[in-house]
Amino acid sequence: MVASPLFGLWSNYRPRSEPLIVSILINVAANILYMYVQVPQVHNKYYMLIARTFVGFGSGNVAIVRSYVSGATSLAERTAAMANMSAFQALGFILGPAFQMCMTFIGETGITWKAICLQLNMYTTPALMGAVLGTLNILLLIFMFREHRIDDLGRSLKSINVDVEESVQDAQGEVDRVAVVTLNILFFVILFVFAIFETITTPLTMDMYAWTRKQAVFYNGIILAVMGVESIIAFMLVKVIAKKVGDRVILLGGLVIVFSGLFLLLPWGNQFPNIQWTDIRNHSNNASGIAGFDGTNAFFRSTPPPSPANHTDEPTGCPAAQTWCFNTPVIHLAQYLTSDALIGLGYPVCNVMSYTLYSKILGPRPQGVYMGWLTASGSGARTLGPVFVSQVYTHLGPRWAFGLLCGIVILATLLLGVMYKRFIVFSSRYQRI
């Protein structure tokens, strides 16, 4: 969130390879530090925190990549190029966890390379892989990457950065800042919703279906992997559909699909989740409470807990400490899977269309800082998403959580409708094409 605008500003005035190489170097160094976190005798947690902080800081280079694609493609090429970039990003999100899963066979002990004091195990090997891939990226940037820049019609421009002549041209047509701010808000909402969805899947399925933590992580991992494949297909379809109906219509359609997926997650019916009683120690009090309850049959849907001495398995079900478990109907598995499919389709469509439209509204100028702010708004959304889950879902339940998200998406859709006519290409706005 902090690094993206800084790297974007740097890329506006210098060759983009410079901030790209520096950001990847930061990532490589952070991964190496992560591999050696266990070596110091004290303060390991602080070294871990530093390593993960710099990994996040180095990841701010996505703003540079998006700004470069915006400046290196014509309007006719832009949507397809952005979709391709997003597809490869989604592929990385799929393959990353898959490679990490494959490395679990190394085990927690692994092997020790005494010459360099490095212990390679299931935790440090992915970091080593990240450092090696980062080094390969740096070599590609140094020896293969050649930067160029074109205008909206595809004509080559001499300068790859801001210059005096361009500043004079910009004075003839200012960026629509209201449209820019609006798209930042929409991008925040899109990522906020998906960040909550990612975070909520494990506790939701454990509460609703009495899955163990291991089952929830495993099954949801499969679901997210399938959603990743679905997103790649969606990116490919966007390239074709955008040529026929336009970017704004696709963004609107994506929001409607996301809303449909969230609406499906609203609990309904008269079936309730199993209750997890492990936090209630007094068995006799439980029994008297069950016998005296006369509102609904919520308390009768779970067997009273066995004595602690005989209880060795992981407790499952909706924790009794979450009072909403007693009056909130279960979200059926079919509901959940259908919602996954809809959100897995709507989110990538909204994601790629929002920053594609953003780049077209900004026009042919270097977009590093603007893309930095867009990336920062997305990072802020991913930061606040887990906070929303911990506060709203845990205390109020899925009905409030998904109801509020539906309301947020409706407001975002209305905002898009109000601003619809302002989301036009910079060159078209000033009749340059």
Coordinates of C-alpha atoms in Angstrom, one line a residue:
M1 CA 0.0 0.0 0.0
V2 CA 2.9 2.3 0.7
A3 CA 5.3 1.1 -1.9
S4 CA 3.0 1.2 -4.9
P5 CA 2.7 5.0 -5.2
L6 CA 6.5 5.4 -4.6
F7 CA 7.4 2.9 -7.2
G8 CA 4.8 4.4 -9.6
L9 CA 6.3 7.9 -9.1
W10 CA 9.8 6.6 -9.8
S11 CA 8.6 4.9 -13.0
N12 CA 7.2 8.2 -14.3
Y13 CA 10.6 9.9 -14.4
R14 CA 13.0 7.0 -15.0
P15 CA 13.1 3.8 -17.1
R16 CA 10.7 1.3 -15.6
S17 CA 13.3 -1.4 -15.4
E18 CA 15.0 0.5 -12.5
P19 CA 12.1 0.3 -10.0
L20 CA 11.3 -3.1 -11.2
I21 CA 14.8 -4.5 -10.6
V22 CA 15.0 -2.8 -7.2
S23 CA 11.6 -4.1 -6.1
I24 CA 12.5 -7.6 -7.1
L25 CA 15.8 -7.3 -5.3
I26 CA 13.9 -6.4 -2.2
N27 CA 11.8 -9.5 -2.6
V28 CA 14.8 -11.7 -3.2
A29 CA 16.6 -10.3 -0.1
A30 CA 13.4 -10.7 2.0
N31 CA 13.1 -14.4 0.9
I32 CA 16.7 -15.0 1.8
L33 CA 16.1 -13.5 5.3
Y34 CA 13.1 -15.7 5.7
M35 CA 15.2 -18.8 5.0
Y36 CA 17.6 -17.8 7.8
V37 CA 15.0 -16.8 10.4
Q38 CA 15.6 -19.9 12.5
V39 CA 19.4 -19.3 12.7
P40 CA 19.6 -16.4 15.3
Q41 CA 19.1 -17.5 18.9
V42 CA 16.8 -14.6 19.8
H43 CA 14.3 -12.2 18.3
N44 CA 13.3 -14.7 15.5
K45 CA 9.8 -13.3 15.4
Y46 CA 11.1 -9.8 14.6
Y47 CA 13.2 -11.1 11.7
M48 CA 10.2 -13.0 10.4
L49 CA 8.1 -9.7 10.6
I50 CA 10.9 -7.8 8.8
A51 CA 11.1 -10.5 6.1
R52 CA 7.4 -10.5 5.4
T53 CA 7.2 -6.7 5.5
F54 CA 9.8 -6.4 2.8
V55 CA 8.1 -9.1 0.7
G56 CA 5.0 -7.0 0.8
F57 CA 7.0 -3.8 0.0
G58 CA 8.6 -5.4 -3.0
S59 CA 5.2 -6.6 -4.3
G60 CA 4.3 -2.9 -4.9
N61 CA 5.8 -3.3 -8.4
V62 CA 2.5 -4.4 -9.8
A63 CA 1.7 -0.7 -10.2
I64 CA 4.7 -0.3 -12.5
V65 CA 3.7 -3.3 -14.6
R66 CA 0.2 -2.0 -15.1
S67 CA 1.4 1.5 -16.0
Y68 CA 3.8 0.0 -18.5
V69 CA 1.2 -2.1 -20.2
S70 CA -1.1 1.0 -20.4
G71 CA 1.7 3.0 -22.1
A72 CA 2.9 0.2 -24.4
T73 CA -0.5 -0.7 -25.9
S74 CA -3.0 1.1 -28.1
L75 CA -6.7 1.4 -27.1
A76 CA -7.5 -1.6 -29.3
E77 CA -4.9 -3.8 -27.6
R78 CA -5.4 -2.6 -24.0
T79 CA -8.2 -4.8 -22.8
A80 CA -6.7 -8.0 -24.2
A81 CA -3.2 -7.1 -22.8
M82 CA -4.6 -6.4 -19.3
A83 CA -6.6 -9.7 -19.4
N84 CA -3.5 -11.6 -20.4
M85 CA -1.6 -10.1 -17.6
S86 CA -4.3 -10.9 -15.1
A87 CA -4.5 -14.5 -16.4
F88 CA -0.8 -15.1 -15.8
Q89 CA -1.2 -13.5 -12.3
A90 CA -4.1 -15.9 -11.6
L91 CA -2.0 -18.8 -12.8
G92 CA 0.7 -17.8 -10.4
F93 CA -1.8 -17.8 -7.5
I94 CA -2.8 -21.3 -8.5
L95 CA 0.7 -22.8 -9.1
G96 CA 2.2 -21.1 -6.0
P97 CA 0.2 -23.1 -3.4
A98 CA 0.5 -26.2 -5.6
F99 CA 4.3 -26.0 -5.6
Q100 CA 4.2 -25.4 -1.8
M101 CA 2.0 -28.4 -1.3
C102 CA 4.4 -30.5 -3.4
M103 CA 7.3 -29.4 -1.1
T104 CA 5.6 -30.7 2.0
F105 CA 7.2 -34.1 1.3
I106 CA 10.5 -32.6 2.4
G107 CA 9.1 -32.4 6.0
E108 CA 9.7 -30.1 8.9
T109 CA 13.3 -31.3 9.4
G110 CA 14.4 -31.5 5.8
I111 CA 18.1 -31.3 5.0
T112 CA 20.8 -29.0 6.4
W113 CA 23.4 -27.3 4.2
K114 CA 26.1 -26.8 6.8
A115 CA 28.4 -24.8 4.6
I116 CA 26.0 -21.9 4.4
C117 CA 24.0 -22.7 7.6
L118 CA 20.8 -23.3 5.6
Q119 CA 18.1 -25.7 6.6
L120 CA 15.9 -26.6 3.7
N121 CA 12.5 -27.9 4.8
M122 CA 8.9 -27.5 3.8
Y123 CA 8.8 -23.9 5.1
T124 CA 12.1 -22.6 3.7
T125 CA 12.2 -24.3 0.3
P126 CA 9.3 -22.2 -1.1
A127 CA 11.3 -19.1 -0.1
L128 CA 14.4 -20.4 -1.9
M129 CA 12.3 -21.0 -5.0
G130 CA 11.0 -17.4 -4.7
A131 CA 14.5 -16.1 -4.5
V132 CA 15.7 -18.1 -7.5
L133 CA 12.7 -17.0 -9.6
G134 CA 13.2 -13.4 -8.6
T135 CA 16.9 -13.6 -9.7
L136 CA 15.8 -15.0 -13.1
N137 CA 13.3 -12.1 -13.4
I138 CA 16.2 -9.6 -12.8
L139 CA 18.3 -11.2 -15.5
L140 CA 15.4 -11.1 -17.9
L141 CA 14.9 -7.4 -17.2
I142 CA 18.6 -6.6 -17.7
F143 CA 19.2 -8.7 -20.9
M144 CA 15.8 -9.0 -22.6
F145 CA 13.5 -6.2 -21.6
R146 CA 13.4 -3.2 -24.0
E147 CA 11.0 -0.4 -23.0
H148 CA 8.9 1.4 -25.6
R149 CA 5.8 3.7 -25.5
I150 CA 3.0 4.4 -27.9
D151 CA -0.1 6.6 -28.0
D152 CA -3.7 5.5 -28.0
L153 CA -3.6 5.0 -31.8
G154 CA -0.5 2.9 -31.6
R155 CA 2.0 5.5 -32.8
S156 CA 5.4 5.3 -31.3
L157 CA 6.5 8.1 -28.9
K158 CA 10.1 9.2 -28.5
S159 CA 10.1 9.7 -24.7
I160 CA 9.2 6.9 -22.3
N161 CA 8.7 9.3 -19.4
V162 CA 7.2 12.8 -18.6
D163 CA 8.7 15.6 -20.7
V164 CA 8.0 19.3 -21.3
E165 CA 6.3 18.8 -24.6
E166 CA 3.9 16.3 -23.1
S167 CA 3.1 18.6 -20.2
V168 CA 2.0 21.3 -22.6
Q169 CA -0.3 18.7 -24.4
D170 CA -1.8 17.6 -21.1
A171 CA -2.8 21.2 -20.4
Q172 CA -5.2 20.9 -23.3
G173 CA -7.0 18.0 -21.7
E174 CA -7.1 17.3 -18.0
V175 CA -7.8 13.9 -16.5
D176 CA -11.4 13.5 -15.2
R177 CA -10.4 13.2 -11.5
V178 CA -14.0 12.4 -10.4
A179 CA -14.0 9.4 -12.7
V180 CA -10.5 8.4 -11.4
V181 CA -11.6 8.6 -7.7
T182 CA -14.7 6.7 -8.5
L183 CA -12.8 3.9 -10.0
N184 CA -10.5 3.8 -7.0
I185 CA -13.6 3.4 -4.8
L186 CA -15.0 0.6 -7.1
F187 CA -11.7 -1.2 -7.1
F188 CA -11.6 -1.0 -3.3
V189 CA -15.1 -2.5 -3.0
I190 CA -14.2 -5.3 -5.5
L191 CA -11.1 -6.3 -3.6
F192 CA -12.7 -5.8 -0.2
V193 CA -15.5 -8.2 -1.1
F194 CA -13.1 -10.8 -2.4
A195 CA -10.7 -10.4 0.6
I196 CA -13.6 -11.1 2.9
F197 CA -14.7 -14.1 0.9
E198 CA -11.2 -15.6 1.0
T199 CA -10.9 -15.0 4.7
I200 CA -14.4 -16.2 5.6
T201 CA -14.4 -19.6 3.8
T202 CA -12.6 -21.6 6.5
P203 CA -14.6 -20.4 9.5
L204 CA -17.8 -20.5 7.6
T205 CA -17.4 -24.1 6.4
M206 CA -16.3 -25.2 9.9
D207 CA -19.4 -23.6 11.4
M208 CA -21.9 -24.7 8.8
Y209 CA -20.8 -28.2 7.9
A210 CA -18.9 -29.3 11.1
W211 CA -15.7 -29.7 9.1
T212 CA -12.4 -30.0 11.0
R213 CA -9.8 -27.3 10.4
K214 CA -7.8 -29.7 8.3
Q215 CA -10.9 -30.5 6.2
A216 CA -11.8 -26.9 5.8
V217 CA -8.3 -25.9 4.6
F218 CA -8.1 -28.9 2.2
Y219 CA -11.6 -28.6 0.6
N220 CA -11.5 -24.8 0.4
G221 CA -8.0 -25.0 -1.1
I222 CA -9.5 -27.2 -3.9
I223 CA -12.4 -24.8 -4.3
L224 CA -10.1 -21.8 -4.6
A225 CA -7.9 -23.6 -7.1
V226 CA -10.9 -24.4 -9.3
M227 CA -11.9 -20.7 -8.9
G228 CA -8.5 -19.8 -10.1
V229 CA -8.9 -21.9 -13.3
E230 CA -12.4 -20.3 -13.7
S231 CA -10.8 -16.8 -13.5
I232 CA -8.3 -17.6 -16.2
I233 CA -11.2 -18.7 -18.5
A234 CA -13.1 -15.5 -17.5
F235 CA -10.1 -13.4 -18.5
M236 CA -10.0 -15.1 -21.9
L237 CA -13.7 -14.5 -22.4
V238 CA -13.4 -10.9 -21.5
K239 CA -11.0 -10.2 -24.4
V240 CA -13.7 -11.4 -26.8
I241 CA -16.8 -9.9 -25.2
A242 CA -15.3 -6.5 -24.6
K243 CA -14.9 -6.0 -28.4
K244 CA -18.7 -6.4 -28.8
V245 CA -20.3 -4.7 -25.7
G246 CA -17.6 -2.4 -24.2
D247 CA -15.7 -2.3 -20.9
R248 CA -18.4 -0.5 -18.9
V249 CA -21.1 -3.0 -19.6
I250 CA -18.8 -5.9 -18.6
L251 CA -17.9 -4.2 -15.4
L252 CA -21.5 -3.6 -14.6
G253 CA -22.3 -7.3 -15.4
G254 CA -19.4 -8.4 -13.2
L255 CA -20.8 -6.5 -10.2
V256 CA -24.3 -8.0 -10.8
I257 CA -22.7 -11.5 -10.8
V258 CA -20.8 -10.8 -7.6
F259 CA -24.0 -9.6 -6.0
S260 CA -25.8 -12.7 -7.0
G261 CA -23.1 -14.9 -5.4
L262 CA -23.2 -13.0 -2.1
F263 CA -27.1 -13.0 -2.1
L264 CA -27.0 -16.8 -2.4
L265 CA -25.0 -17.0 0.8
L266 CA -27.8 -15.4 2.9
P267 CA -29.1 -18.2 5.3
W268 CA -32.7 -19.4 4.8
G269 CA -34.8 -22.4 5.8
N270 CA -35.4 -24.2 9.0
Q271 CA -32.3 -26.4 9.2
F272 CA -29.6 -25.2 11.7
P273 CA -25.9 -26.0 12.0
N274 CA -24.6 -28.5 14.6
I275 CA -23.5 -26.8 17.8
Q276 CA -20.0 -27.1 19.2
W277 CA -20.5 -27.4 23.0
T278 CA -16.8 -27.8 24.0
D279 CA -16.6 -24.3 25.6
I280 CA -19.5 -25.1 28.0
R281 CA -18.0 -27.1 30.9
N282 CA -21.0 -27.8 33.1
H283 CA -22.8 -30.8 31.5
S284 CA -25.7 -30.7 33.9
N285 CA -26.3 -27.0 33.2
N286 CA -26.4 -27.8 29.5
A287 CA -29.0 -30.5 30.1
S288 CA -31.2 -28.3 32.1
G289 CA -30.8 -25.5 29.5
I290 CA -31.9 -27.8 26.8
A291 CA -34.9 -29.1 28.6
G292 CA -36.1 -25.6 29.4
F293 CA -35.7 -24.1 26.0
D294 CA -39.1 -23.6 24.3
G295 CA -38.4 -21.2 21.4
T296 CA -37.2 -23.3 18.5
N297 CA -35.6 -26.7 18.3
A298 CA -32.2 -25.1 17.9
F299 CA -30.8 -26.7 21.1
F300 CA -32.0 -30.2 20.1
R301 CA -29.9 -30.4 17.0
S302 CA -26.7 -31.3 18.8
T303 CA -25.9 -34.0 21.2
P304 CA -24.7 -32.8 24.6
P305 CA -20.9 -33.0 24.9
P306 CA -19.1 -36.1 26.2
S307 CA -17.1 -35.7 29.3
P308 CA -13.7 -34.0 28.8
A309 CA -11.9 -37.2 29.8
N310 CA -13.3 -39.1 26.8
H311 CA -13.1 -36.2 24.4
T312 CA -10.0 -36.6 22.2
D313 CA -11.2 -35.5 18.7
E314 CA -11.1 -32.0 17.4
P315 CA -14.4 -30.2 18.3
T316 CA -16.5 -29.4 15.3
G317 CA -19.7 -27.5 14.6
C318 CA -20.8 -23.9 15.3
P319 CA -19.3 -22.7 18.6
A320 CA -21.9 -22.2 21.3
A321 CA -20.1 -19.0 22.2
Q322 CA -21.3 -17.5 18.9
T323 CA -24.9 -16.9 19.9
W324 CA -26.1 -16.5 16.3
C325 CA -25.5 -20.2 15.8
F326 CA -28.8 -20.9 17.6
N327 CA -31.0 -18.9 15.4
T328 CA -29.3 -18.7 12.0
P329 CA -30.2 -21.3 9.4
V330 CA -27.4 -23.3 7.8
I331 CA -26.0 -22.3 4.4
H332 CA -26.5 -25.4 2.3
L333 CA -23.5 -26.8 0.6
A334 CA -25.2 -26.3 -2.8
Q335 CA -25.7 -22.6 -2.0
Y336 CA -22.0 -22.3 -1.0
L337 CA -20.7 -24.0 -4.1
T338 CA -23.0 -22.1 -6.5
S339 CA -21.9 -18.9 -4.8
D340 CA -18.2 -19.9 -5.2
A341 CA -18.8 -20.4 -8.9
L342 CA -20.5 -17.0 -9.3
I343 CA -17.9 -15.0 -7.3
G344 CA -15.2 -16.9 -9.1
L345 CA -16.6 -15.5 -12.4
G346 CA -17.6 -12.0 -11.3
Y347 CA -14.5 -11.1 -9.3
P348 CA -11.9 -11.5 -12.1
V349 CA -14.2 -9.7 -14.6
C350 CA -14.6 -6.7 -12.2
N351 CA -10.9 -6.8 -11.4
V352 CA -9.5 -6.6 -14.9
M353 CA -12.2 -4.2 -16.2
S354 CA -11.7 -1.7 -13.4
Y355 CA -8.0 -1.1 -14.1
T356 CA -8.5 -1.4 -17.8
L357 CA -11.1 1.4 -17.7
Y358 CA -8.8 3.3 -15.3
S359 CA -5.9 3.2 -17.8
K360 CA -8.1 4.4 -20.6
I361 CA -9.5 7.3 -18.7
L362 CA -6.0 8.5 -17.7
G363 CA -4.9 8.7 -21.4
P364 CA -1.5 8.3 -23.0
R365 CA 0.5 10.0 -20.2
P366 CA 2.7 8.0 -17.8
Q367 CA 0.4 6.4 -15.2
G368 CA 2.8 5.2 -12.5
V369 CA 1.5 7.3 -9.7
Y370 CA -2.2 6.8 -10.6
M371 CA -1.7 3.1 -10.9
G372 CA 0.2 3.2 -7.5
W373 CA -2.9 4.7 -5.8
L374 CA -5.2 2.2 -7.5
T375 CA -2.9 -0.6 -6.2
A376 CA -2.8 1.0 -2.7
S377 CA -6.6 1.1 -2.6
G378 CA -6.7 -2.6 -3.3
S379 CA -4.1 -3.3 -0.7
G380 CA -6.1 -1.3 1.9
A381 CA -9.2 -3.4 1.0
R382 CA -7.3 -6.7 1.5
T383 CA -6.1 -5.3 4.9
L384 CA -9.5 -4.4 6.1
G385 CA -11.2 -7.6 4.9
P386 CA -10.0 -9.9 7.7
V387 CA -10.9 -7.2 10.2
F388 CA -14.5 -7.2 8.9
V389 CA -14.6 -11.0 9.2
S390 CA -13.3 -11.0 12.8
Q391 CA -15.8 -8.3 13.9
V392 CA -19.0 -8.8 11.9
Y393 CA -19.0 -12.5 11.1
T394 CA -17.8 -13.7 14.5
H395 CA -20.1 -11.6 16.5
L396 CA -23.2 -11.2 14.3
G397 CA -23.1 -14.2 11.9
P398 CA -23.4 -14.8 8.2
R399 CA -26.7 -13.1 7.8
W400 CA -25.3 -9.7 8.8
A401 CA -22.0 -10.3 7.1
F402 CA -23.3 -11.2 3.7
G403 CA -26.3 -8.8 4.0
L404 CA -23.8 -5.9 4.6
L405 CA -21.7 -7.0 1.6
C406 CA -24.8 -7.2 -0.6
G407 CA -25.6 -3.6 0.4
I408 CA -22.0 -2.5 -0.3
V409 CA -22.1 -4.0 -3.8
I410 CA -25.5 -2.5 -4.5
L411 CA -24.1 1.0 -3.6
A412 CA -21.1 0.3 -5.8
T413 CA -23.4 -0.7 -8.7
L414 CA -25.5 2.5 -8.2
L415 CA -22.3 4.5 -8.2
L416 CA -21.2 2.9 -11.4
G417 CA -24.6 3.7 -12.9
V418 CA -24.4 7.4 -11.9
M419 CA -20.8 7.8 -13.2
Y420 CA -21.4 5.6 -16.3
K421 CA -21.2 8.4 -18.9
R422 CA -18.0 9.7 -17.4
F423 CA -16.1 6.4 -17.8
I424 CA -15.0 7.2 -21.3
V425 CA -11.6 7.0 -23.1
F426 CA -9.4 10.1 -22.6
S427 CA -8.9 10.5 -26.3
S428 CA -12.6 10.2 -27.1
R429 CA -13.4 12.7 -24.4
Y430 CA -11.3 15.3 -26.1
Q431 CA -12.1 14.1 -29.6
R432 CA -8.5 13.1 -30.4
I433 CA -9.5 9.9 -32.1

